[in-house]
């Protein structure tokens, strides 16, 4: 990241990291400055290397790496959470809809949703280990995210065990409850024709139920031309969420690969802070974004696509109307 972005992150962390009575030192006894503490913590998050390896590269004891990193997590969680927020104004949402529509023509789309597994190495003797076993027989924790067209996380949920499928994770989220109550994705409708309107919605893959506010692709074996065209546009639009999760794991490698016996109470907070840092780089319009390769969209290699058969009738009609509208009929 640029120096400007790094300095901004230091300013967020300063009050919390400097206010505590603890003073951290290198192995040589030299005191650690705020900038050095932040650099150490971010090296731990971005390298994915062990505490000992990161400590050796900085000339610090592994226990210091652990303590400094956790202090940094607390600081960014407290002071940086505003970087993950649902669009609060009609102007913000209109800009998001316009950018999504420019991708492949899907109108009134407000976000793309997806989920990924953060895999863990747990001891088989651990009493609750089986709770975390997912479909691939890995121990994992799920991260669900709604993403905007700039790959910015707008809503995240984590902490739930990997054995839950995408739709179950969604149904347990605040996002689901708000949307079902009509308190989110309740903005301007657009007219598709004299008779039909299109409400605000997000797009997700076939692992999710088809809902009035969550449009999924058609799963028919034989697709009409208009349905096939809809699926193509839908994939091109929702792939932004896959790319965001892939970039998150690629840049913040601590949550990529197998984590060694993590504290499962602390891990959701590590994941959240990695999401906040991901957004800060975007919000700061960091030049490094131009240098990052466009991430592969494969954020969960080895995991097969889940399929949810649940279909809401109102949503099915809405999707058909949109499909026909896009095909010009």
PDB file of C-alpha atoms in Angstrom:
ATOM      1  CA  UNK A   1       0.000   0.000   0.000  1.00  0.00           C
ATOM      2  CA  UNK A   2       1.060   3.612  -0.424  1.00  0.00           C
ATOM      3  CA  UNK A   3       2.690   5.599   2.376  1.00  0.00           C
ATOM      4  CA  UNK A   4      -0.426   7.787   2.523  1.00  0.00           C
ATOM      5  CA  UNK A   5      -2.666   4.766   3.168  1.00  0.00           C
ATOM      6  CA  UNK A   6      -0.218   3.343   5.713  1.00  0.00           C
ATOM      7  CA  UNK A   7      -0.095   6.676   7.576  1.00  0.00           C
ATOM      8  CA  UNK A   8      -3.902   6.799   7.601  1.00  0.00           C
ATOM      9  CA  UNK A   9      -4.076   3.301   9.128  1.00  0.00           C
ATOM     10  CA  UNK A  10      -1.514   4.384  11.746  1.00  0.00           C
ATOM     11  CA  UNK A  11      -3.707   7.372  12.607  1.00  0.00           C
ATOM     12  CA  UNK A  12      -6.685   5.038  13.133  1.00  0.00           C
ATOM     13  CA  UNK A  13      -4.654   2.722  15.374  1.00  0.00           C
ATOM     14  CA  UNK A  14      -2.733   5.387  17.298  1.00  0.00           C
ATOM     15  CA  UNK A  15      -5.145   6.168  20.126  1.00  0.00           C
ATOM     16  CA  UNK A  16      -5.754   2.536  21.068  1.00  0.00           C
ATOM     17  CA  UNK A  17      -2.196   1.276  20.546  1.00  0.00           C
ATOM     18  CA  UNK A  18      -0.510   4.169  22.347  1.00  0.00           C
ATOM     19  CA  UNK A  19      -3.009   4.555  25.197  1.00  0.00           C
ATOM     20  CA  UNK A  20      -2.322   1.184  26.776  1.00  0.00           C
ATOM     21  CA  UNK A  21       0.345   0.882  29.411  1.00  0.00           C
ATOM     22  CA  UNK A  22       2.219  -1.864  27.539  1.00  0.00           C
ATOM     23  CA  UNK A  23       5.399  -0.791  25.741  1.00  0.00           C
ATOM     24  CA  UNK A  24       6.715  -3.130  23.081  1.00  0.00           C
ATOM     25  CA  UNK A  25      10.377  -3.577  22.300  1.00  0.00           C
ATOM     26  CA  UNK A  26      12.498  -5.379  19.736  1.00  0.00           C
ATOM     27  CA  UNK A  27      14.712  -8.279  20.857  1.00  0.00           C
ATOM     28  CA  UNK A  28      17.548  -5.752  21.081  1.00  0.00           C
ATOM     29  CA  UNK A  29      15.630  -3.779  23.709  1.00  0.00           C
ATOM     30  CA  UNK A  30      14.908  -0.869  21.335  1.00  0.00           C
ATOM     31  CA  UNK A  31      11.341   0.486  21.854  1.00  0.00           C
ATOM     32  CA  UNK A  32       8.897  -0.012  18.974  1.00  0.00           C
ATOM     33  CA  UNK A  33       7.363   3.106  17.471  1.00  0.00           C
ATOM     34  CA  UNK A  34       3.692   3.180  16.473  1.00  0.00           C
ATOM     35  CA  UNK A  35       4.646   2.855  12.786  1.00  0.00           C
ATOM     36  CA  UNK A  36       6.826  -0.165  13.556  1.00  0.00           C
ATOM     37  CA  UNK A  37       4.031  -1.818  15.533  1.00  0.00           C
ATOM     38  CA  UNK A  38       1.536  -1.282  12.711  1.00  0.00           C
ATOM     39  CA  UNK A  39       4.033  -2.565  10.137  1.00  0.00           C
ATOM     40  CA  UNK A  40       4.679  -5.655  12.268  1.00  0.00           C
ATOM     41  CA  UNK A  41       0.949  -6.386  12.654  1.00  0.00           C
ATOM     42  CA  UNK A  42       0.250  -5.905   8.965  1.00  0.00           C
ATOM     43  CA  UNK A  43       3.184  -8.143   8.031  1.00  0.00           C
ATOM     44  CA  UNK A  44       1.627 -10.848  10.194  1.00  0.00           C
ATOM     45  CA  UNK A  45      -1.752 -10.421   8.465  1.00  0.00           C
ATOM     46  CA  UNK A  46      -0.413 -10.108   4.918  1.00  0.00           C
ATOM     47  CA  UNK A  47       2.325 -12.740   4.924  1.00  0.00           C
ATOM     48  CA  UNK A  48       0.473 -15.585   6.584  1.00  0.00           C
ATOM     49  CA  UNK A  49       3.803 -16.600   8.101  1.00  0.00           C
ATOM     50  CA  UNK A  50       4.133 -17.963  11.621  1.00  0.00           C
ATOM     51  CA  UNK A  51       4.646 -15.726  14.658  1.00  0.00           C
ATOM     52  CA  UNK A  52       8.240 -16.973  14.908  1.00  0.00           C
ATOM     53  CA  UNK A  53       8.968 -16.306  11.218  1.00  0.00           C
ATOM     54  CA  UNK A  54       7.501 -12.779  11.333  1.00  0.00           C
ATOM     55  CA  UNK A  55       9.318 -12.085  14.619  1.00  0.00           C
ATOM     56  CA  UNK A  56      12.653 -13.214  13.158  1.00  0.00           C
ATOM     57  CA  UNK A  57      12.201 -10.956  10.103  1.00  0.00           C
ATOM     58  CA  UNK A  58      11.549  -7.958  12.384  1.00  0.00           C
ATOM     59  CA  UNK A  59      13.979  -8.813  15.173  1.00  0.00           C
ATOM     60  CA  UNK A  60      11.173  -9.310  17.693  1.00  0.00           C
ATOM     61  CA  UNK A  61      10.075 -12.155  19.978  1.00  0.00           C
ATOM     62  CA  UNK A  62       7.108 -14.198  18.720  1.00  0.00           C
ATOM     63  CA  UNK A  63       5.076 -13.283  21.823  1.00  0.00           C
ATOM     64  CA  UNK A  64       5.567  -9.595  20.958  1.00  0.00           C
ATOM     65  CA  UNK A  65       4.289 -10.258  17.418  1.00  0.00           C
ATOM     66  CA  UNK A  66       1.193 -11.908  18.886  1.00  0.00           C
ATOM     67  CA  UNK A  67       0.486  -9.111  21.379  1.00  0.00           C
ATOM     68  CA  UNK A  68       1.097  -6.264  18.916  1.00  0.00           C
ATOM     69  CA  UNK A  69      -1.059  -7.904  16.241  1.00  0.00           C
ATOM     70  CA  UNK A  70      -3.963  -8.371  18.631  1.00  0.00           C
ATOM     71  CA  UNK A  71      -3.684  -4.762  19.844  1.00  0.00           C
ATOM     72  CA  UNK A  72      -3.798  -3.670  16.191  1.00  0.00           C
ATOM     73  CA  UNK A  73      -6.884  -5.846  15.534  1.00  0.00           C
ATOM     74  CA  UNK A  74      -8.688  -4.212  18.469  1.00  0.00           C
ATOM     75  CA  UNK A  75      -7.717  -0.736  17.265  1.00  0.00           C
ATOM     76  CA  UNK A  76      -8.850  -1.140  13.643  1.00  0.00           C
ATOM     77  CA  UNK A  77     -12.030  -2.925  14.662  1.00  0.00           C
ATOM     78  CA  UNK A  78     -12.874   0.023  16.929  1.00  0.00           C
ATOM     79  CA  UNK A  79     -11.798   2.928  14.712  1.00  0.00           C
ATOM     80  CA  UNK A  80     -12.114   1.544  11.170  1.00  0.00           C
ATOM     81  CA  UNK A  81     -15.492  -0.178  11.149  1.00  0.00           C
ATOM     82  CA  UNK A  82     -17.082   2.773   9.327  1.00  0.00           C
ATOM     83  CA  UNK A  83     -15.225   1.609   6.209  1.00  0.00           C
ATOM     84  CA  UNK A  84     -17.708  -1.296   5.951  1.00  0.00           C
ATOM     85  CA  UNK A  85     -21.154   0.213   5.664  1.00  0.00           C
ATOM     86  CA  UNK A  86     -24.332  -0.217   3.693  1.00  0.00           C
ATOM     87  CA  UNK A  87     -24.936   2.731   1.328  1.00  0.00           C
ATOM     88  CA  UNK A  88     -26.711   5.320   3.463  1.00  0.00           C
ATOM     89  CA  UNK A  89     -27.986   7.758   0.842  1.00  0.00           C
ATOM     90  CA  UNK A  90     -30.036   7.449  -2.323  1.00  0.00           C
ATOM     91  CA  UNK A  91     -27.151   9.112  -4.175  1.00  0.00           C
ATOM     92  CA  UNK A  92     -24.697   6.402  -3.032  1.00  0.00           C
ATOM     93  CA  UNK A  93     -27.066   3.601  -4.027  1.00  0.00           C
ATOM     94  CA  UNK A  94     -27.819   5.186  -7.410  1.00  0.00           C
ATOM     95  CA  UNK A  95     -24.089   5.322  -8.173  1.00  0.00           C
ATOM     96  CA  UNK A  96     -23.725   1.634  -7.252  1.00  0.00           C
ATOM     97  CA  UNK A  97     -26.702   0.654  -9.432  1.00  0.00           C
ATOM     98  CA  UNK A  98     -25.279   2.586 -12.390  1.00  0.00           C
ATOM     99  CA  UNK A  99     -21.909   0.866 -12.106  1.00  0.00           C
ATOM    100  CA  UNK A 100     -23.505  -2.576 -11.862  1.00  0.00           C
ATOM    101  CA  UNK A 101     -25.693  -1.847 -14.889  1.00  0.00           C
ATOM    102  CA  UNK A 102     -22.607  -0.861 -16.900  1.00  0.00           C
ATOM    103  CA  UNK A 103     -21.101  -4.340 -16.335  1.00  0.00           C
ATOM    104  CA  UNK A 104     -23.711  -6.353 -18.254  1.00  0.00           C
ATOM    105  CA  UNK A 105     -26.921  -4.367 -18.214  1.00  0.00           C
ATOM    106  CA  UNK A 106     -28.607  -5.621 -15.016  1.00  0.00           C
ATOM    107  CA  UNK A 107     -30.720  -2.642 -13.841  1.00  0.00           C
ATOM    108  CA  UNK A 108     -31.460  -1.693 -10.199  1.00  0.00           C
ATOM    109  CA  UNK A 109     -28.872  -4.167  -8.854  1.00  0.00           C
ATOM    110  CA  UNK A 110     -27.449  -3.096  -5.471  1.00  0.00           C
ATOM    111  CA  UNK A 111     -24.827  -5.748  -4.700  1.00  0.00           C
ATOM    112  CA  UNK A 112     -23.363  -9.199  -5.265  1.00  0.00           C
ATOM    113  CA  UNK A 113     -23.272 -11.776  -2.464  1.00  0.00           C
ATOM    114  CA  UNK A 114     -20.964 -14.751  -1.963  1.00  0.00           C
ATOM    115  CA  UNK A 115     -19.339 -16.763   0.813  1.00  0.00           C
ATOM    116  CA  UNK A 116     -15.918 -18.336   1.326  1.00  0.00           C
ATOM    117  CA  UNK A 117     -14.293 -20.753   3.755  1.00  0.00           C
ATOM    118  CA  UNK A 118     -11.464 -19.772   6.118  1.00  0.00           C
ATOM    119  CA  UNK A 119      -9.858 -23.144   6.784  1.00  0.00           C
ATOM    120  CA  UNK A 120      -8.346 -24.153  10.130  1.00  0.00           C
ATOM    121  CA  UNK A 121      -6.174 -26.938  11.513  1.00  0.00           C
ATOM    122  CA  UNK A 122      -7.876 -28.132  14.692  1.00  0.00           C
ATOM    123  CA  UNK A 123      -6.882 -30.881  17.080  1.00  0.00           C
ATOM    124  CA  UNK A 124      -9.099 -33.968  16.660  1.00  0.00           C
ATOM    125  CA  UNK A 125      -9.238 -34.172  20.448  1.00  0.00           C
ATOM    126  CA  UNK A 126     -10.974 -30.780  20.613  1.00  0.00           C
ATOM    127  CA  UNK A 127     -14.506 -31.387  21.849  1.00  0.00           C
ATOM    128  CA  UNK A 128     -16.252 -29.077  19.373  1.00  0.00           C
ATOM    129  CA  UNK A 129     -14.041 -29.894  16.357  1.00  0.00           C
ATOM    130  CA  UNK A 130     -16.833 -31.681  14.435  1.00  0.00           C
ATOM    131  CA  UNK A 131     -19.003 -28.549  14.496  1.00  0.00           C
ATOM    132  CA  UNK A 132     -16.489 -26.898  12.163  1.00  0.00           C
ATOM    133  CA  UNK A 133     -16.225 -29.776   9.643  1.00  0.00           C
ATOM    134  CA  UNK A 134     -17.409 -28.631   6.196  1.00  0.00           C
ATOM    135  CA  UNK A 135     -18.431 -30.502   3.019  1.00  0.00           C
ATOM    136  CA  UNK A 136     -14.752 -31.020   2.102  1.00  0.00           C
ATOM    137  CA  UNK A 137     -13.928 -32.486   5.533  1.00  0.00           C
ATOM    138  CA  UNK A 138     -11.934 -29.349   6.388  1.00  0.00           C
ATOM    139  CA  UNK A 139     -12.428 -27.454   9.620  1.00  0.00           C
ATOM    140  CA  UNK A 140     -13.495 -23.999   8.525  1.00  0.00           C
ATOM    141  CA  UNK A 141     -15.274 -20.760   9.357  1.00  0.00           C
ATOM    142  CA  UNK A 142     -17.506 -19.017   6.795  1.00  0.00           C
ATOM    143  CA  UNK A 143     -17.206 -15.411   5.625  1.00  0.00           C
ATOM    144  CA  UNK A 144     -20.263 -14.039   3.784  1.00  0.00           C
ATOM    145  CA  UNK A 145     -19.941 -10.723   1.975  1.00  0.00           C
ATOM    146  CA  UNK A 146     -22.074  -8.362  -0.101  1.00  0.00           C
ATOM    147  CA  UNK A 147     -19.846  -6.457  -2.511  1.00  0.00           C
ATOM    148  CA  UNK A 148     -20.288  -3.317  -4.606  1.00  0.00           C
ATOM    149  CA  UNK A 149     -18.967  -2.880  -8.199  1.00  0.00           C
ATOM    150  CA  UNK A 150     -15.612  -1.548  -6.913  1.00  0.00           C
ATOM    151  CA  UNK A 151     -15.051  -4.811  -4.947  1.00  0.00           C
ATOM    152  CA  UNK A 152     -15.751  -2.967  -1.685  1.00  0.00           C
ATOM    153  CA  UNK A 153     -17.365  -4.997   1.103  1.00  0.00           C
ATOM    154  CA  UNK A 154     -20.716  -3.447   2.057  1.00  0.00           C
ATOM    155  CA  UNK A 155     -21.913  -6.109   4.501  1.00  0.00           C
ATOM    156  CA  UNK A 156     -19.955  -8.980   6.065  1.00  0.00           C
ATOM    157  CA  UNK A 157     -20.874 -11.876   8.344  1.00  0.00           C
ATOM    158  CA  UNK A 158     -18.348 -14.277   9.837  1.00  0.00           C
ATOM    159  CA  UNK A 159     -17.879 -16.589  12.801  1.00  0.00           C
ATOM    160  CA  UNK A 160     -20.266 -19.343  11.712  1.00  0.00           C
ATOM    161  CA  UNK A 161     -18.986 -22.902  11.149  1.00  0.00           C
ATOM    162  CA  UNK A 162     -18.162 -24.134   7.646  1.00  0.00           C
ATOM    163  CA  UNK A 163     -20.608 -27.012   7.893  1.00  0.00           C
ATOM    164  CA  UNK A 164     -23.414 -24.513   7.221  1.00  0.00           C
ATOM    165  CA  UNK A 165     -24.280 -24.006   3.556  1.00  0.00           C
ATOM    166  CA  UNK A 166     -24.475 -20.558   1.932  1.00  0.00           C
ATOM    167  CA  UNK A 167     -28.227 -20.265   2.314  1.00  0.00           C
ATOM    168  CA  UNK A 168     -28.145 -21.182   6.025  1.00  0.00           C
ATOM    169  CA  UNK A 169     -25.451 -18.570   6.676  1.00  0.00           C
ATOM    170  CA  UNK A 170     -27.552 -15.959   4.868  1.00  0.00           C
ATOM    171  CA  UNK A 171     -30.697 -16.853   6.833  1.00  0.00           C
ATOM    172  CA  UNK A 172     -28.865 -16.400  10.133  1.00  0.00           C
ATOM    173  CA  UNK A 173     -27.607 -12.933   9.157  1.00  0.00           C
ATOM    174  CA  UNK A 174     -28.916  -9.489  10.044  1.00  0.00           C
ATOM    175  CA  UNK A 175     -28.957  -8.716   6.311  1.00  0.00           C
ATOM    176  CA  UNK A 176     -31.571 -11.444   5.743  1.00  0.00           C
ATOM    177  CA  UNK A 177     -33.763 -10.220   8.601  1.00  0.00           C
ATOM    178  CA  UNK A 178     -33.607  -6.589   7.418  1.00  0.00           C
ATOM    179  CA  UNK A 179     -34.422  -7.510   3.811  1.00  0.00           C
ATOM    180  CA  UNK A 180     -37.281  -9.807   4.829  1.00  0.00           C
ATOM    181  CA  UNK A 181     -38.744  -7.020   6.981  1.00  0.00           C
ATOM    182  CA  UNK A 182     -38.466  -4.572   4.093  1.00  0.00           C
ATOM    183  CA  UNK A 183     -35.929  -2.401   5.908  1.00  0.00           C
ATOM    184  CA  UNK A 184     -33.137  -2.930   3.367  1.00  0.00           C
ATOM    185  CA  UNK A 185     -33.212  -3.037  -0.448  1.00  0.00           C
ATOM    186  CA  UNK A 186     -36.428  -1.035  -0.137  1.00  0.00           C
ATOM    187  CA  UNK A 187     -35.480   1.950  -2.289  1.00  0.00           C
ATOM    188  CA  UNK A 188     -36.621   3.131  -5.702  1.00  0.00           C
ATOM    189  CA  UNK A 189     -38.311   0.662  -8.007  1.00  0.00           C
ATOM    190  CA  UNK A 190     -37.872   0.976 -11.755  1.00  0.00           C
ATOM    191  CA  UNK A 191     -40.434   0.360 -14.453  1.00  0.00           C
ATOM    192  CA  UNK A 192     -39.689  -2.511 -16.829  1.00  0.00           C
ATOM    193  CA  UNK A 193     -42.966  -1.892 -18.673  1.00  0.00           C
ATOM    194  CA  UNK A 194     -46.348  -0.320 -18.072  1.00  0.00           C
ATOM    195  CA  UNK A 195     -47.390  -3.356 -16.030  1.00  0.00           C
ATOM    196  CA  UNK A 196     -44.167  -4.467 -14.306  1.00  0.00           C
ATOM    197  CA  UNK A 197     -41.782  -2.907 -11.814  1.00  0.00           C
ATOM    198  CA  UNK A 198     -38.358  -4.057 -10.658  1.00  0.00           C
ATOM    199  CA  UNK A 199     -37.486  -3.636  -6.979  1.00  0.00           C
ATOM    200  CA  UNK A 200     -33.956  -3.300  -5.585  1.00  0.00           C
ATOM    201  CA  UNK A 201     -32.091  -6.611  -5.309  1.00  0.00           C
ATOM    202  CA  UNK A 202     -28.704  -8.281  -5.008  1.00  0.00           C
ATOM    203  CA  UNK A 203     -27.363 -11.180  -7.090  1.00  0.00           C
ATOM    204  CA  UNK A 204     -25.970 -14.483  -5.808  1.00  0.00           C
ATOM    205  CA  UNK A 205     -25.058 -17.920  -7.129  1.00  0.00           C
ATOM    206  CA  UNK A 206     -27.212 -21.058  -7.125  1.00  0.00           C
ATOM    207  CA  UNK A 207     -26.251 -21.829  -3.518  1.00  0.00           C
ATOM    208  CA  UNK A 208     -28.837 -19.251  -2.427  1.00  0.00           C
ATOM    209  CA  UNK A 209     -32.629 -19.406  -2.491  1.00  0.00           C
ATOM    210  CA  UNK A 210     -34.324 -17.322  -5.163  1.00  0.00           C
ATOM    211  CA  UNK A 211     -35.959 -14.444  -3.264  1.00  0.00           C
ATOM    212  CA  UNK A 212     -37.639 -11.171  -4.344  1.00  0.00           C
ATOM    213  CA  UNK A 213     -34.533  -9.279  -3.164  1.00  0.00           C
ATOM    214  CA  UNK A 214     -31.946 -11.939  -4.136  1.00  0.00           C
ATOM    215  CA  UNK A 215     -31.863 -13.062  -7.756  1.00  0.00           C
ATOM    216  CA  UNK A 216     -30.058 -16.306  -8.589  1.00  0.00           C
ATOM    217  CA  UNK A 217     -29.366 -17.893 -12.002  1.00  0.00           C
ATOM    218  CA  UNK A 218     -31.759 -20.213 -13.806  1.00  0.00           C
ATOM    219  CA  UNK A 219     -31.006 -23.872 -13.108  1.00  0.00           C
ATOM    220  CA  UNK A 220     -33.128 -25.430 -15.875  1.00  0.00           C
ATOM    221  CA  UNK A 221     -31.294 -28.076 -17.887  1.00  0.00           C
ATOM    222  CA  UNK A 222     -32.744 -26.685 -21.117  1.00  0.00           C
ATOM    223  CA  UNK A 223     -32.519 -22.879 -21.189  1.00  0.00           C
ATOM    224  CA  UNK A 224     -34.380 -20.629 -23.600  1.00  0.00           C
ATOM    225  CA  UNK A 225     -32.341 -17.961 -25.359  1.00  0.00           C
ATOM    226  CA  UNK A 226     -33.546 -15.228 -22.981  1.00  0.00           C
ATOM    227  CA  UNK A 227     -32.779 -17.341 -19.871  1.00  0.00           C
ATOM    228  CA  UNK A 228     -29.316 -18.259 -21.154  1.00  0.00           C
ATOM    229  CA  UNK A 229     -28.650 -14.573 -21.836  1.00  0.00           C
ATOM    230  CA  UNK A 230     -29.842 -13.674 -18.315  1.00  0.00           C
ATOM    231  CA  UNK A 231     -27.491 -16.257 -16.780  1.00  0.00           C
ATOM    232  CA  UNK A 232     -24.567 -14.863 -18.764  1.00  0.00           C
ATOM    233  CA  UNK A 233     -25.277 -11.308 -17.596  1.00  0.00           C
ATOM    234  CA  UNK A 234     -25.890 -12.531 -14.038  1.00  0.00           C
ATOM    235  CA  UNK A 235     -22.522 -14.341 -13.888  1.00  0.00           C
ATOM    236  CA  UNK A 236     -20.629 -11.335 -15.269  1.00  0.00           C
ATOM    237  CA  UNK A 237     -22.244  -9.169 -12.566  1.00  0.00           C
ATOM    238  CA  UNK A 238     -21.879 -11.439  -9.540  1.00  0.00           C
ATOM    239  CA  UNK A 239     -18.276 -12.366 -10.358  1.00  0.00           C
ATOM    240  CA  UNK A 240     -17.278  -9.076  -8.703  1.00  0.00           C
ATOM    241  CA  UNK A 241     -18.006 -10.708  -5.307  1.00  0.00           C
ATOM    242  CA  UNK A 242     -15.891 -13.735  -6.174  1.00  0.00           C
ATOM    243  CA  UNK A 243     -13.015 -11.489  -7.238  1.00  0.00           C
ATOM    244  CA  UNK A 244     -13.263  -9.412  -4.048  1.00  0.00           C
ATOM    245  CA  UNK A 245     -13.028 -12.522  -1.844  1.00  0.00           C
ATOM    246  CA  UNK A 246     -10.160 -13.872  -3.951  1.00  0.00           C
ATOM    247  CA  UNK A 247      -8.268 -10.570  -3.606  1.00  0.00           C
ATOM    248  CA  UNK A 248      -8.956 -10.463   0.141  1.00  0.00           C
ATOM    249  CA  UNK A 249      -7.365 -13.885   0.605  1.00  0.00           C
ATOM    250  CA  UNK A 250      -4.560 -13.132  -1.836  1.00  0.00           C
ATOM    251  CA  UNK A 251      -3.503  -9.906  -0.080  1.00  0.00           C
ATOM    252  CA  UNK A 252      -4.229 -10.859   3.550  1.00  0.00           C
ATOM    253  CA  UNK A 253      -2.714 -14.311   3.462  1.00  0.00           C
ATOM    254  CA  UNK A 254      -3.222 -15.019   7.160  1.00  0.00           C
ATOM    255  CA  UNK A 255      -6.810 -16.015   6.289  1.00  0.00           C
ATOM    256  CA  UNK A 256      -5.753 -17.932   3.171  1.00  0.00           C
ATOM    257  CA  UNK A 257      -4.683 -21.533   3.579  1.00  0.00           C
ATOM    258  CA  UNK A 258      -4.833 -23.602   6.723  1.00  0.00           C
ATOM    259  CA  UNK A 259      -4.674 -21.643  10.005  1.00  0.00           C
ATOM    260  CA  UNK A 260      -2.980 -23.527  12.841  1.00  0.00           C
ATOM    261  CA  UNK A 261      -5.356 -23.975  15.802  1.00  0.00           C
ATOM    262  CA  UNK A 262      -6.694 -20.390  15.844  1.00  0.00           C
ATOM    263  CA  UNK A 263      -8.655 -18.960  18.751  1.00  0.00           C
ATOM    264  CA  UNK A 264     -12.160 -19.297  17.309  1.00  0.00           C
ATOM    265  CA  UNK A 265     -13.421 -16.408  19.439  1.00  0.00           C
ATOM    266  CA  UNK A 266     -10.750 -14.095  18.035  1.00  0.00           C
ATOM    267  CA  UNK A 267     -10.683 -15.370  14.440  1.00  0.00           C
ATOM    268  CA  UNK A 268     -13.902 -13.554  13.337  1.00  0.00           C
ATOM    269  CA  UNK A 269     -12.299 -10.300  14.473  1.00  0.00           C
ATOM    270  CA  UNK A 270      -9.117 -11.035  12.470  1.00  0.00           C
ATOM    271  CA  UNK A 271     -11.284 -11.733   9.394  1.00  0.00           C
ATOM    272  CA  UNK A 272     -13.314  -8.550   9.925  1.00  0.00           C
ATOM    273  CA  UNK A 273     -10.173  -6.408  10.201  1.00  0.00           C
ATOM    274  CA  UNK A 274      -8.780  -7.916   6.978  1.00  0.00           C
ATOM    275  CA  UNK A 275     -12.078  -6.875   5.316  1.00  0.00           C
ATOM    276  CA  UNK A 276     -11.755  -3.361   6.772  1.00  0.00           C
ATOM    277  CA  UNK A 277      -8.163  -3.058   5.497  1.00  0.00           C
ATOM    278  CA  UNK A 278      -9.284  -4.319   2.065  1.00  0.00           C
ATOM    279  CA  UNK A 279     -11.877  -1.504   1.959  1.00  0.00           C
ATOM    280  CA  UNK A 280      -9.460   1.153   3.244  1.00  0.00           C
ATOM    281  CA  UNK A 281      -7.128   0.523   0.286  1.00  0.00           C
ATOM    282  CA  UNK A 282     -10.134   1.047  -2.044  1.00  0.00           C
ATOM    283  CA  UNK A 283     -11.487   4.065  -0.127  1.00  0.00           C
ATOM    284  CA  UNK A 284      -8.077   5.762  -0.157  1.00  0.00           C
ATOM    285  CA  UNK A 285      -7.952   5.283  -3.938  1.00  0.00           C
ATOM    286  CA  UNK A 286      -4.524   3.812  -3.399  1.00  0.00           C
ATOM    287  CA  UNK A 287      -2.352   3.686  -6.523  1.00  0.00           C
ATOM    288  CA  UNK A 288      -1.453   0.112  -5.587  1.00  0.00           C
ATOM    289  CA  UNK A 289      -4.909  -0.920  -6.874  1.00  0.00           C
ATOM    290  CA  UNK A 290      -3.675  -0.286 -10.417  1.00  0.00           C
ATOM    291  CA  UNK A 291      -0.679  -2.538  -9.803  1.00  0.00           C
ATOM    292  CA  UNK A 292      -2.628  -5.456  -8.316  1.00  0.00           C
ATOM    293  CA  UNK A 293      -3.374  -8.137 -10.902  1.00  0.00           C
ATOM    294  CA  UNK A 294      -7.109  -8.690 -11.413  1.00  0.00           C
ATOM    295  CA  UNK A 295      -7.555 -11.523  -8.988  1.00  0.00           C
ATOM    296  CA  UNK A 296      -8.749 -14.880 -10.114  1.00  0.00           C
ATOM    297  CA  UNK A 297     -12.318 -15.375  -8.996  1.00  0.00           C
ATOM    298  CA  UNK A 298     -11.410 -18.728  -7.416  1.00  0.00           C
ATOM    299  CA  UNK A 299     -11.512 -17.903  -3.715  1.00  0.00           C
ATOM    300  CA  UNK A 300     -12.607 -21.374  -2.557  1.00  0.00           C
ATOM    301  CA  UNK A 301     -10.619 -23.878  -4.676  1.00  0.00           C
ATOM    302  CA  UNK A 302     -11.733 -27.464  -4.201  1.00  0.00           C
ATOM    303  CA  UNK A 303     -15.235 -26.564  -3.006  1.00  0.00           C
ATOM    304  CA  UNK A 304     -18.078 -27.595  -5.324  1.00  0.00           C
ATOM    305  CA  UNK A 305     -20.917 -25.239  -6.152  1.00  0.00           C
ATOM    306  CA  UNK A 306     -23.840 -25.681  -3.763  1.00  0.00           C
ATOM    307  CA  UNK A 307     -27.365 -25.755  -5.177  1.00  0.00           C
ATOM    308  CA  UNK A 308     -30.422 -24.525  -3.296  1.00  0.00           C
ATOM    309  CA  UNK A 309     -33.760 -25.624  -4.746  1.00  0.00           C
ATOM    310  CA  UNK A 310     -35.856 -23.083  -2.823  1.00  0.00           C
ATOM    311  CA  UNK A 311     -37.743 -20.739  -5.178  1.00  0.00           C
ATOM    312  CA  UNK A 312     -40.055 -17.890  -4.145  1.00  0.00           C
ATOM    313  CA  UNK A 313     -42.921 -17.619  -6.658  1.00  0.00           C
ATOM    314  CA  UNK A 314     -42.961 -13.812  -6.652  1.00  0.00           C
ATOM    315  CA  UNK A 315     -39.193 -13.804  -7.238  1.00  0.00           C
ATOM    316  CA  UNK A 316     -39.558 -16.305 -10.082  1.00  0.00           C
ATOM    317  CA  UNK A 317     -42.031 -14.025 -11.890  1.00  0.00           C
ATOM    318  CA  UNK A 318     -39.785 -11.017 -11.236  1.00  0.00           C
ATOM    319  CA  UNK A 319     -36.748 -12.838 -12.682  1.00  0.00           C
ATOM    320  CA  UNK A 320     -38.736 -13.928 -15.758  1.00  0.00           C
ATOM    321  CA  UNK A 321     -39.899 -10.343 -16.335  1.00  0.00           C
ATOM    322  CA  UNK A 322     -36.330  -9.063 -16.048  1.00  0.00           C
ATOM    323  CA  UNK A 323     -35.049 -11.800 -18.361  1.00  0.00           C
ATOM    324  CA  UNK A 324     -37.614 -10.902 -21.027  1.00  0.00           C
ATOM    325  CA  UNK A 325     -36.909  -7.173 -20.594  1.00  0.00           C
ATOM    326  CA  UNK A 326     -33.182  -7.730 -21.136  1.00  0.00           C
ATOM    327  CA  UNK A 327     -33.836  -9.791 -24.265  1.00  0.00           C
ATOM    328  CA  UNK A 328     -35.897  -6.921 -25.663  1.00  0.00           C
ATOM    329  CA  UNK A 329     -39.237  -8.723 -25.661  1.00  0.00           C
TER     330      UNK A 329
END
